[in-house]
PDB file of C-alpha atoms in Angstrom:
ATOM      1  CA  UNK A   1     -12.919 -35.569  -9.188  1.00 46.00           C
ATOM      2  CA  UNK A   2     -10.403 -34.641 -11.919  1.00 56.00           C
ATOM      3  CA  UNK A   3      -9.978 -30.919 -12.603  1.00 65.00           C
ATOM      4  CA  UNK A   4     -11.620 -29.836 -15.774  1.00 82.00           C
ATOM      5  CA  UNK A   5      -9.525 -28.501 -18.663  1.00 94.00           C
ATOM      6  CA  UNK A   6      -8.203 -24.925 -18.085  1.00 96.00           C
ATOM      7  CA  UNK A   7      -9.355 -22.518 -20.710  1.00 95.00           C
ATOM      8  CA  UNK A   8      -7.639 -19.330 -19.640  1.00 94.00           C
ATOM      9  CA  UNK A   9      -5.828 -17.844 -16.602  1.00 94.00           C
ATOM     10  CA  UNK A  10      -5.872 -14.074 -15.796  1.00 92.00           C
ATOM     11  CA  UNK A  11      -4.485 -11.987 -12.967  1.00 92.00           C
ATOM     12  CA  UNK A  12      -7.346 -12.748 -10.569  1.00 94.00           C
ATOM     13  CA  UNK A  13      -9.324 -15.643 -12.034  1.00 97.00           C
ATOM     14  CA  UNK A  14      -8.995 -18.947 -13.880  1.00 96.00           C
ATOM     15  CA  UNK A  15     -11.525 -20.264 -16.398  1.00 97.00           C
ATOM     16  CA  UNK A  16     -12.170 -23.917 -16.804  1.00 97.00           C
ATOM     17  CA  UNK A  17     -14.299 -25.912 -19.201  1.00 96.00           C
ATOM     18  CA  UNK A  18     -17.863 -26.098 -17.851  1.00 96.00           C
ATOM     19  CA  UNK A  19     -20.018 -29.170 -17.349  1.00 95.00           C
ATOM     20  CA  UNK A  20     -22.276 -28.319 -20.308  1.00 95.00           C
ATOM     21  CA  UNK A  21     -21.636 -26.831 -23.788  1.00 94.00           C
ATOM     22  CA  UNK A  22     -21.644 -23.077 -23.654  1.00 95.00           C
ATOM     23  CA  UNK A  23     -20.664 -22.867 -20.020  1.00 97.00           C
ATOM     24  CA  UNK A  24     -17.376 -22.217 -18.077  1.00 97.00           C
ATOM     25  CA  UNK A  25     -16.331 -22.520 -14.447  1.00 98.00           C
ATOM     26  CA  UNK A  26     -14.798 -19.200 -13.129  1.00 98.00           C
ATOM     27  CA  UNK A  27     -12.296 -19.699 -10.265  1.00 98.00           C
ATOM     28  CA  UNK A  28     -11.380 -16.781  -8.001  1.00 98.00           C
ATOM     29  CA  UNK A  29      -7.798 -16.524  -6.927  1.00 97.00           C
ATOM     30  CA  UNK A  30      -6.163 -14.719  -3.996  1.00 96.00           C
ATOM     31  CA  UNK A  31      -3.540 -13.252  -6.250  1.00 94.00           C
ATOM     32  CA  UNK A  32      -3.402  -9.406  -6.372  1.00 93.00           C
ATOM     33  CA  UNK A  33      -1.684  -7.304  -9.014  1.00 91.00           C
ATOM     34  CA  UNK A  34      -1.422  -3.599  -9.633  1.00 88.00           C
ATOM     35  CA  UNK A  35       0.154  -1.189 -12.087  1.00 85.00           C
ATOM     36  CA  UNK A  36      -0.244  -3.592 -15.003  1.00 79.00           C
ATOM     37  CA  UNK A  37       1.091  -6.483 -12.933  1.00 77.00           C
ATOM     38  CA  UNK A  38       4.253  -4.655 -11.951  1.00 83.00           C
ATOM     39  CA  UNK A  39       3.236  -5.106  -8.244  1.00 90.00           C
ATOM     40  CA  UNK A  40       2.239  -8.557  -7.262  1.00 93.00           C
ATOM     41  CA  UNK A  41       1.067 -10.065  -3.999  1.00 94.00           C
ATOM     42  CA  UNK A  42      -1.681 -12.054  -2.268  1.00 93.00           C
ATOM     43  CA  UNK A  43      -4.679 -10.981  -0.292  1.00 94.00           C
ATOM     44  CA  UNK A  44      -5.757 -13.884   1.943  1.00 92.00           C
ATOM     45  CA  UNK A  45      -9.263 -15.072   1.288  1.00 94.00           C
ATOM     46  CA  UNK A  46      -9.840 -12.481  -1.535  1.00 96.00           C
ATOM     47  CA  UNK A  47     -11.096 -15.113  -3.943  1.00 97.00           C
ATOM     48  CA  UNK A  48     -13.749 -16.350  -1.517  1.00 97.00           C
ATOM     49  CA  UNK A  49     -14.979 -12.745  -0.673  1.00 97.00           C
ATOM     50  CA  UNK A  50     -14.978 -11.623  -4.374  1.00 98.00           C
ATOM     51  CA  UNK A  51     -16.964 -14.770  -5.435  1.00 98.00           C
ATOM     52  CA  UNK A  52     -19.643 -13.937  -2.789  1.00 97.00           C
ATOM     53  CA  UNK A  53     -19.815 -10.213  -3.613  1.00 98.00           C
ATOM     54  CA  UNK A  54     -19.898 -10.769  -7.308  1.00 98.00           C
ATOM     55  CA  UNK A  55     -22.528 -13.408  -7.078  1.00 98.00           C
ATOM     56  CA  UNK A  56     -24.694 -11.021  -4.934  1.00 98.00           C
ATOM     57  CA  UNK A  57     -24.360  -8.120  -7.304  1.00 98.00           C
ATOM     58  CA  UNK A  58     -24.796 -10.089 -10.529  1.00 98.00           C
ATOM     59  CA  UNK A  59     -27.926 -11.812  -9.145  1.00 98.00           C
ATOM     60  CA  UNK A  60     -29.332  -8.452  -8.071  1.00 98.00           C
ATOM     61  CA  UNK A  61     -28.615  -6.889 -11.418  1.00 98.00           C
ATOM     62  CA  UNK A  62     -30.363  -9.868 -13.167  1.00 97.00           C
ATOM     63  CA  UNK A  63     -33.446  -9.143 -11.100  1.00 97.00           C
ATOM     64  CA  UNK A  64     -33.651  -5.624 -12.508  1.00 97.00           C
ATOM     65  CA  UNK A  65     -33.265  -6.890 -16.071  1.00 97.00           C
ATOM     66  CA  UNK A  66     -29.546  -6.568 -16.780  1.00 98.00           C
ATOM     67  CA  UNK A  67     -28.408  -9.641 -18.714  1.00 98.00           C
ATOM     68  CA  UNK A  68     -25.230 -11.241 -17.282  1.00 98.00           C
ATOM     69  CA  UNK A  69     -22.957 -14.328 -17.780  1.00 98.00           C
ATOM     70  CA  UNK A  70     -23.578 -15.501 -14.243  1.00 98.00           C
ATOM     71  CA  UNK A  71     -25.557 -18.778 -13.732  1.00 98.00           C
ATOM     72  CA  UNK A  72     -24.917 -19.786 -10.160  1.00 98.00           C
ATOM     73  CA  UNK A  73     -22.133 -20.027  -7.522  1.00 97.00           C
ATOM     74  CA  UNK A  74     -20.798 -23.658  -7.245  1.00 97.00           C
ATOM     75  CA  UNK A  75     -18.657 -23.426  -4.104  1.00 96.00           C
ATOM     76  CA  UNK A  76     -16.547 -20.938  -2.075  1.00 96.00           C
ATOM     77  CA  UNK A  77     -14.296 -20.077  -5.017  1.00 97.00           C
ATOM     78  CA  UNK A  78     -16.079 -21.073  -8.116  1.00 97.00           C
ATOM     79  CA  UNK A  79     -19.096 -20.025 -10.104  1.00 98.00           C
ATOM     80  CA  UNK A  80     -20.784 -21.317 -13.256  1.00 98.00           C
ATOM     81  CA  UNK A  81     -20.967 -18.859 -16.039  1.00 98.00           C
ATOM     82  CA  UNK A  82     -22.230 -18.511 -19.506  1.00 98.00           C
ATOM     83  CA  UNK A  83     -19.423 -18.695 -22.116  1.00 97.00           C
ATOM     84  CA  UNK A  84     -19.311 -15.546 -24.268  1.00 97.00           C
ATOM     85  CA  UNK A  85     -16.992 -13.679 -26.630  1.00 97.00           C
ATOM     86  CA  UNK A  86     -15.392 -10.944 -24.536  1.00 97.00           C
ATOM     87  CA  UNK A  87     -15.529  -7.458 -26.026  1.00 98.00           C
ATOM     88  CA  UNK A  88     -11.890  -6.252 -25.846  1.00 98.00           C
ATOM     89  CA  UNK A  89     -12.897  -3.061 -24.115  1.00 98.00           C
ATOM     90  CA  UNK A  90     -12.782  -2.213 -20.367  1.00 98.00           C
ATOM     91  CA  UNK A  91     -15.548   0.196 -19.349  1.00 98.00           C
ATOM     92  CA  UNK A  92     -14.755   2.498 -16.499  1.00 98.00           C
ATOM     93  CA  UNK A  93     -17.628   4.368 -14.777  1.00 98.00           C
ATOM     94  CA  UNK A  94     -16.560   7.384 -12.706  1.00 98.00           C
ATOM     95  CA  UNK A  95     -18.696   9.256 -10.148  1.00 98.00           C
ATOM     96  CA  UNK A  96     -15.828  10.873  -8.120  1.00 98.00           C
ATOM     97  CA  UNK A  97     -12.329  11.942  -9.218  1.00 98.00           C
ATOM     98  CA  UNK A  98      -9.650   9.366  -8.281  1.00 98.00           C
ATOM     99  CA  UNK A  99      -6.872   7.351  -9.695  1.00 96.00           C
ATOM    100  CA  UNK A 100      -5.777   8.017 -13.260  1.00 96.00           C
ATOM    101  CA  UNK A 101      -8.449  10.620 -13.796  1.00 97.00           C
ATOM    102  CA  UNK A 102      -7.051  12.771 -10.958  1.00 97.00           C
ATOM    103  CA  UNK A 103      -3.505  12.336 -12.381  1.00 96.00           C
ATOM    104  CA  UNK A 104      -4.444  13.057 -16.014  1.00 96.00           C
ATOM    105  CA  UNK A 105      -6.531  16.146 -15.358  1.00 96.00           C
ATOM    106  CA  UNK A 106      -5.143  17.419 -12.058  1.00 97.00           C
ATOM    107  CA  UNK A 107      -8.419  17.127 -10.266  1.00 97.00           C
ATOM    108  CA  UNK A 108      -8.157  16.664  -6.514  1.00 97.00           C
ATOM    109  CA  UNK A 109      -8.967  13.125  -5.501  1.00 97.00           C
ATOM    110  CA  UNK A 110     -12.397  12.898  -3.841  1.00 97.00           C
ATOM    111  CA  UNK A 111     -13.984  15.682  -5.965  1.00 98.00           C
ATOM    112  CA  UNK A 112     -17.599  14.812  -6.811  1.00 97.00           C
ATOM    113  CA  UNK A 113     -17.925  14.956 -10.590  1.00 98.00           C
ATOM    114  CA  UNK A 114     -20.721  17.173 -12.074  1.00 97.00           C
ATOM    115  CA  UNK A 115     -21.948  14.174 -14.016  1.00 98.00           C
ATOM    116  CA  UNK A 116     -20.961  10.478 -14.341  1.00 98.00           C
ATOM    117  CA  UNK A 117     -18.251   9.845 -16.905  1.00 98.00           C
ATOM    118  CA  UNK A 118     -17.783   6.675 -18.911  1.00 98.00           C
ATOM    119  CA  UNK A 119     -14.283   5.861 -20.329  1.00 98.00           C
ATOM    120  CA  UNK A 120     -13.147   3.062 -22.566  1.00 98.00           C
ATOM    121  CA  UNK A 121      -9.775   1.216 -22.434  1.00 98.00           C
ATOM    122  CA  UNK A 122      -8.457  -1.353 -24.821  1.00 98.00           C
ATOM    123  CA  UNK A 123      -7.818  -4.657 -23.056  1.00 96.00           C
ATOM    124  CA  UNK A 124      -4.095  -5.129 -23.980  1.00 95.00           C
ATOM    125  CA  UNK A 125      -1.630  -5.666 -21.125  1.00 90.00           C
ATOM    126  CA  UNK A 126       1.293  -5.271 -23.384  1.00 92.00           C
ATOM    127  CA  UNK A 127       0.190  -1.818 -24.323  1.00 95.00           C
ATOM    128  CA  UNK A 128      -0.829  -0.962 -20.734  1.00 92.00           C
ATOM    129  CA  UNK A 129      -4.628  -0.955 -21.464  1.00 95.00           C
ATOM    130  CA  UNK A 130      -4.555   2.415 -23.362  1.00 97.00           C
ATOM    131  CA  UNK A 131      -7.662   4.719 -23.123  1.00 97.00           C
ATOM    132  CA  UNK A 132      -9.579   4.781 -26.469  1.00 98.00           C
ATOM    133  CA  UNK A 133     -12.473   6.741 -27.929  1.00 97.00           C
ATOM    134  CA  UNK A 134     -15.657   5.655 -29.640  1.00 95.00           C
ATOM    135  CA  UNK A 135     -13.878   6.457 -32.925  1.00 97.00           C
ATOM    136  CA  UNK A 136     -11.193   3.948 -32.301  1.00 98.00           C
ATOM    137  CA  UNK A 137     -13.688   1.198 -31.355  1.00 98.00           C
ATOM    138  CA  UNK A 138     -15.696   1.781 -34.470  1.00 97.00           C
ATOM    139  CA  UNK A 139     -12.621   2.166 -36.724  1.00 97.00           C
ATOM    140  CA  UNK A 140     -10.944  -1.132 -35.611  1.00 98.00           C
ATOM    141  CA  UNK A 141     -14.218  -3.020 -35.392  1.00 97.00           C
ATOM    142  CA  UNK A 142     -13.913  -3.900 -31.653  1.00 98.00           C
ATOM    143  CA  UNK A 143     -17.624  -3.474 -31.247  1.00 98.00           C
ATOM    144  CA  UNK A 144     -20.490  -2.119 -33.412  1.00 97.00           C
ATOM    145  CA  UNK A 145     -22.213   1.166 -32.723  1.00 96.00           C
ATOM    146  CA  UNK A 146     -25.278  -0.633 -31.619  1.00 97.00           C
ATOM    147  CA  UNK A 147     -23.227  -2.746 -29.212  1.00 98.00           C
ATOM    148  CA  UNK A 148     -21.589   0.341 -27.772  1.00 97.00           C
ATOM    149  CA  UNK A 149     -24.974   1.956 -27.237  1.00 97.00           C
ATOM    150  CA  UNK A 150     -26.091  -1.154 -25.326  1.00 98.00           C
ATOM    151  CA  UNK A 151     -22.855  -1.156 -23.310  1.00 98.00           C
ATOM    152  CA  UNK A 152     -23.199   2.564 -22.345  1.00 98.00           C
ATOM    153  CA  UNK A 153     -26.820   2.104 -21.427  1.00 98.00           C
ATOM    154  CA  UNK A 154     -26.115  -0.983 -19.337  1.00 98.00           C
ATOM    155  CA  UNK A 155     -23.084   0.790 -17.674  1.00 98.00           C
ATOM    156  CA  UNK A 156     -25.285   3.663 -16.488  1.00 98.00           C
ATOM    157  CA  UNK A 157     -28.027   1.301 -15.285  1.00 98.00           C
ATOM    158  CA  UNK A 158     -25.415  -0.708 -13.322  1.00 98.00           C
ATOM    159  CA  UNK A 159     -23.980   2.473 -11.873  1.00 98.00           C
ATOM    160  CA  UNK A 160     -27.412   3.738 -10.738  1.00 98.00           C
ATOM    161  CA  UNK A 161     -28.184   0.473  -9.089  1.00 98.00           C
ATOM    162  CA  UNK A 162     -24.760   0.020  -7.392  1.00 98.00           C
ATOM    163  CA  UNK A 163     -24.551   3.547  -6.158  1.00 98.00           C
ATOM    164  CA  UNK A 164     -27.770   3.077  -4.350  1.00 98.00           C
ATOM    165  CA  UNK A 165     -26.773  -0.397  -3.035  1.00 98.00           C
ATOM    166  CA  UNK A 166     -23.546   0.893  -1.578  1.00 98.00           C
ATOM    167  CA  UNK A 167     -24.925   4.198  -0.250  1.00 98.00           C
ATOM    168  CA  UNK A 168     -27.464   2.126   1.754  1.00 98.00           C
ATOM    169  CA  UNK A 169     -24.488   0.646   3.624  1.00 98.00           C
ATOM    170  CA  UNK A 170     -22.611   3.909   3.980  1.00 98.00           C
ATOM    171  CA  UNK A 171     -20.118   3.211   1.105  1.00 98.00           C
ATOM    172  CA  UNK A 172     -19.352   5.704  -1.520  1.00 98.00           C
ATOM    173  CA  UNK A 173     -19.130   4.229  -5.052  1.00 98.00           C
ATOM    174  CA  UNK A 174     -16.202   6.253  -6.470  1.00 98.00           C
ATOM    175  CA  UNK A 175     -15.636   4.375  -9.726  1.00 98.00           C
ATOM    176  CA  UNK A 176     -15.612   0.905 -11.075  1.00 98.00           C
ATOM    177  CA  UNK A 177     -14.633  -1.326 -14.070  1.00 98.00           C
ATOM    178  CA  UNK A 178     -16.980  -3.423 -16.153  1.00 98.00           C
ATOM    179  CA  UNK A 179     -16.437  -5.908 -18.919  1.00 98.00           C
ATOM    180  CA  UNK A 180     -18.971  -7.197 -21.459  1.00 98.00           C
ATOM    181  CA  UNK A 181     -19.373 -10.214 -23.573  1.00 98.00           C
ATOM    182  CA  UNK A 182     -21.159 -11.151 -26.771  1.00 98.00           C
ATOM    183  CA  UNK A 183     -23.490 -14.137 -27.054  1.00 97.00           C
ATOM    184  CA  UNK A 184     -25.187 -15.372 -30.144  1.00 94.00           C
ATOM    185  CA  UNK A 185     -28.827 -16.141 -30.202  1.00 88.00           C
ATOM    186  CA  UNK A 186     -30.032 -17.494 -33.677  1.00 87.00           C
ATOM    187  CA  UNK A 187     -26.832 -15.934 -35.059  1.00 86.00           C
ATOM    188  CA  UNK A 188     -27.719 -12.536 -33.623  1.00 91.00           C
ATOM    189  CA  UNK A 189     -25.164 -11.159 -31.232  1.00 94.00           C
ATOM    190  CA  UNK A 190     -26.400  -9.775 -27.916  1.00 97.00           C
ATOM    191  CA  UNK A 191     -24.313  -7.908 -25.299  1.00 98.00           C
ATOM    192  CA  UNK A 192     -24.204  -9.234 -21.622  1.00 98.00           C
ATOM    193  CA  UNK A 193     -22.347  -8.180 -18.565  1.00 98.00           C
ATOM    194  CA  UNK A 194     -19.299 -10.487 -17.903  1.00 98.00           C
ATOM    195  CA  UNK A 195     -16.218 -10.882 -15.628  1.00 97.00           C
ATOM    196  CA  UNK A 196     -16.870  -9.859 -11.964  1.00 98.00           C
ATOM    197  CA  UNK A 197     -17.891  -6.913  -9.806  1.00 98.00           C
ATOM    198  CA  UNK A 198     -15.928  -6.804  -6.571  1.00 98.00           C
ATOM    199  CA  UNK A 199     -13.529  -4.648  -4.499  1.00 97.00           C
ATOM    200  CA  UNK A 200     -10.877  -5.607  -7.051  1.00 97.00           C
ATOM    201  CA  UNK A 201     -12.483  -3.486  -9.691  1.00 97.00           C
ATOM    202  CA  UNK A 202     -14.343  -0.859  -7.686  1.00 98.00           C
ATOM    203  CA  UNK A 203     -13.156   2.095  -5.578  1.00 98.00           C
ATOM    204  CA  UNK A 204     -15.264   1.893  -2.432  1.00 98.00           C
ATOM    205  CA  UNK A 205     -14.851   4.494   0.302  1.00 98.00           C
ATOM    206  CA  UNK A 206     -16.472   4.642   3.665  1.00 98.00           C
ATOM    207  CA  UNK A 207     -18.800   7.585   3.686  1.00 97.00           C
ATOM    208  CA  UNK A 208     -17.893   8.765   7.197  1.00 96.00           C
ATOM    209  CA  UNK A 209     -14.227   8.050   7.528  1.00 96.00           C
ATOM    210  CA  UNK A 210     -13.127   8.002   3.971  1.00 96.00           C
ATOM    211  CA  UNK A 211     -11.281   4.730   4.541  1.00 97.00           C
ATOM    212  CA  UNK A 212     -10.641   2.870   1.260  1.00 98.00           C
ATOM    213  CA  UNK A 213     -12.353  -0.461   1.210  1.00 98.00           C
ATOM    214  CA  UNK A 214     -10.889  -1.791  -2.065  1.00 97.00           C
ATOM    215  CA  UNK A 215      -7.751  -2.776  -3.995  1.00 96.00           C
ATOM    216  CA  UNK A 216      -6.212   0.713  -3.547  1.00 97.00           C
ATOM    217  CA  UNK A 217      -5.148  -0.555  -0.117  1.00 97.00           C
ATOM    218  CA  UNK A 218      -2.867  -2.983  -1.975  1.00 96.00           C
ATOM    219  CA  UNK A 219      -1.860  -0.528  -4.660  1.00 95.00           C
ATOM    220  CA  UNK A 220      -0.879   2.145  -2.071  1.00 95.00           C
ATOM    221  CA  UNK A 221       0.600  -0.379   0.464  1.00 94.00           C
ATOM    222  CA  UNK A 222      -1.847   0.767   3.185  1.00 95.00           C
ATOM    223  CA  UNK A 223      -2.291  -2.725   4.581  1.00 94.00           C
ATOM    224  CA  UNK A 224      -5.508  -4.207   5.793  1.00 95.00           C
ATOM    225  CA  UNK A 225      -6.646  -5.421   2.354  1.00 95.00           C
ATOM    226  CA  UNK A 226      -8.303  -8.574   3.577  1.00 96.00           C
ATOM    227  CA  UNK A 227     -10.096  -6.790   6.389  1.00 96.00           C
ATOM    228  CA  UNK A 228     -11.351  -4.117   3.968  1.00 97.00           C
ATOM    229  CA  UNK A 229     -12.802  -6.723   1.517  1.00 97.00           C
ATOM    230  CA  UNK A 230     -14.377  -8.570   4.455  1.00 96.00           C
ATOM    231  CA  UNK A 231     -16.003  -5.311   5.639  1.00 97.00           C
ATOM    232  CA  UNK A 232     -17.646  -4.725   2.300  1.00 98.00           C
ATOM    233  CA  UNK A 233     -19.044  -8.318   2.332  1.00 97.00           C
ATOM    234  CA  UNK A 234     -20.204  -7.902   5.931  1.00 97.00           C
ATOM    235  CA  UNK A 235     -22.067  -4.715   5.217  1.00 97.00           C
ATOM    236  CA  UNK A 236     -23.710  -6.371   2.256  1.00 97.00           C
ATOM    237  CA  UNK A 237     -24.915  -9.068   4.673  1.00 96.00           C
ATOM    238  CA  UNK A 238     -22.860 -11.804   3.098  1.00 96.00           C
ATOM    239  CA  UNK A 239     -20.750 -12.617   6.158  1.00 86.00           C
ATOM    240  CA  UNK A 240     -21.420 -13.221   9.763  1.00 71.00           C
ATOM    241  CA  UNK A 241     -19.207 -11.247  12.106  1.00 57.00           C
ATOM    242  CA  UNK A 242     -17.731 -14.472  13.567  1.00 52.00           C
ATOM    243  CA  UNK A 243     -16.629 -15.615  10.112  1.00 57.00           C
ATOM    244  CA  UNK A 244     -13.605 -13.240   9.975  1.00 52.00           C
ATOM    245  CA  UNK A 245     -11.781 -10.869  12.142  1.00 48.00           C
ATOM    246  CA  UNK A 246     -13.360  -7.592  13.022  1.00 44.00           C
ATOM    247  CA  UNK A 247     -12.269  -4.679  10.778  1.00 50.00           C
ATOM    248  CA  UNK A 248      -9.311  -2.846  12.275  1.00 54.00           C
ATOM    249  CA  UNK A 249      -7.598  -0.466   9.913  1.00 55.00           C
ATOM    250  CA  UNK A 250      -6.147   1.708  12.699  1.00 53.00           C
ATOM    251  CA  UNK A 251      -3.411  -0.742  13.288  1.00 56.00           C
ATOM    252  CA  UNK A 252      -2.364  -0.588   9.691  1.00 51.00           C
ATOM    253  CA  UNK A 253      -2.339   3.155   9.708  1.00 52.00           C
ATOM    254  CA  UNK A 254      -0.162   3.202  12.875  1.00 55.00           C
ATOM    255  CA  UNK A 255       2.366   0.898  11.104  1.00 58.00           C
ATOM    256  CA  UNK A 256       2.579   3.417   8.283  1.00 54.00           C
ATOM    257  CA  UNK A 257       2.968   6.296  10.721  1.00 54.00           C
ATOM    258  CA  UNK A 258      -0.266   7.910   9.390  1.00 51.00           C
TER     259      UNK A 258
END
């Protein structure tokens, strides 16, 4: 079968024209980037794992009433999604100090935050995805106040669900990124959850060992990226033990002399 027309290619996914009007096919790549694409590499099998994890989480969120763009998984690397107008804001939900928050405010990584923090970043690679406030979003018309209220409410709901989901498998949900889209129903815009939810956009730490089971392993050159992603999928019940190698991060630590 001939490949459908490509609509867009990002750092981790490609979007193709869907089989029906108003749909797209989302293809998950193995490509990995960090530091605004200054570091590039490949994590073997990442696209397959992220497709499975994102499908599982989006399906579960739909069951608790969170509207999403996800329709169904098509194969190992592709899923059918609803076409939407992406809101140009990345929403970061933080439960534990890590990453840029620790650097900006001098808070030790791993510190439990007194309350969940929601931050907004403008989706613009050329500018390095700068952090923005509600006032900027309103001033430049990136989203209406009603839409931002819906986005914030949805982000908290997603966080509550995911924190419980991962805690049940002994994983600490440190922080994660969300993207939202706009669909029109009878000319009335409605906000839905879009993009993906996977170890690419979440910080996930093992509750006992503190091992990082996410893309920070790639960012920090820790090694064991593929095994970490597989471990998350396995704990979620999405992989059989025999499908991939058993998680062994000790060998990667030894290589680094840690």
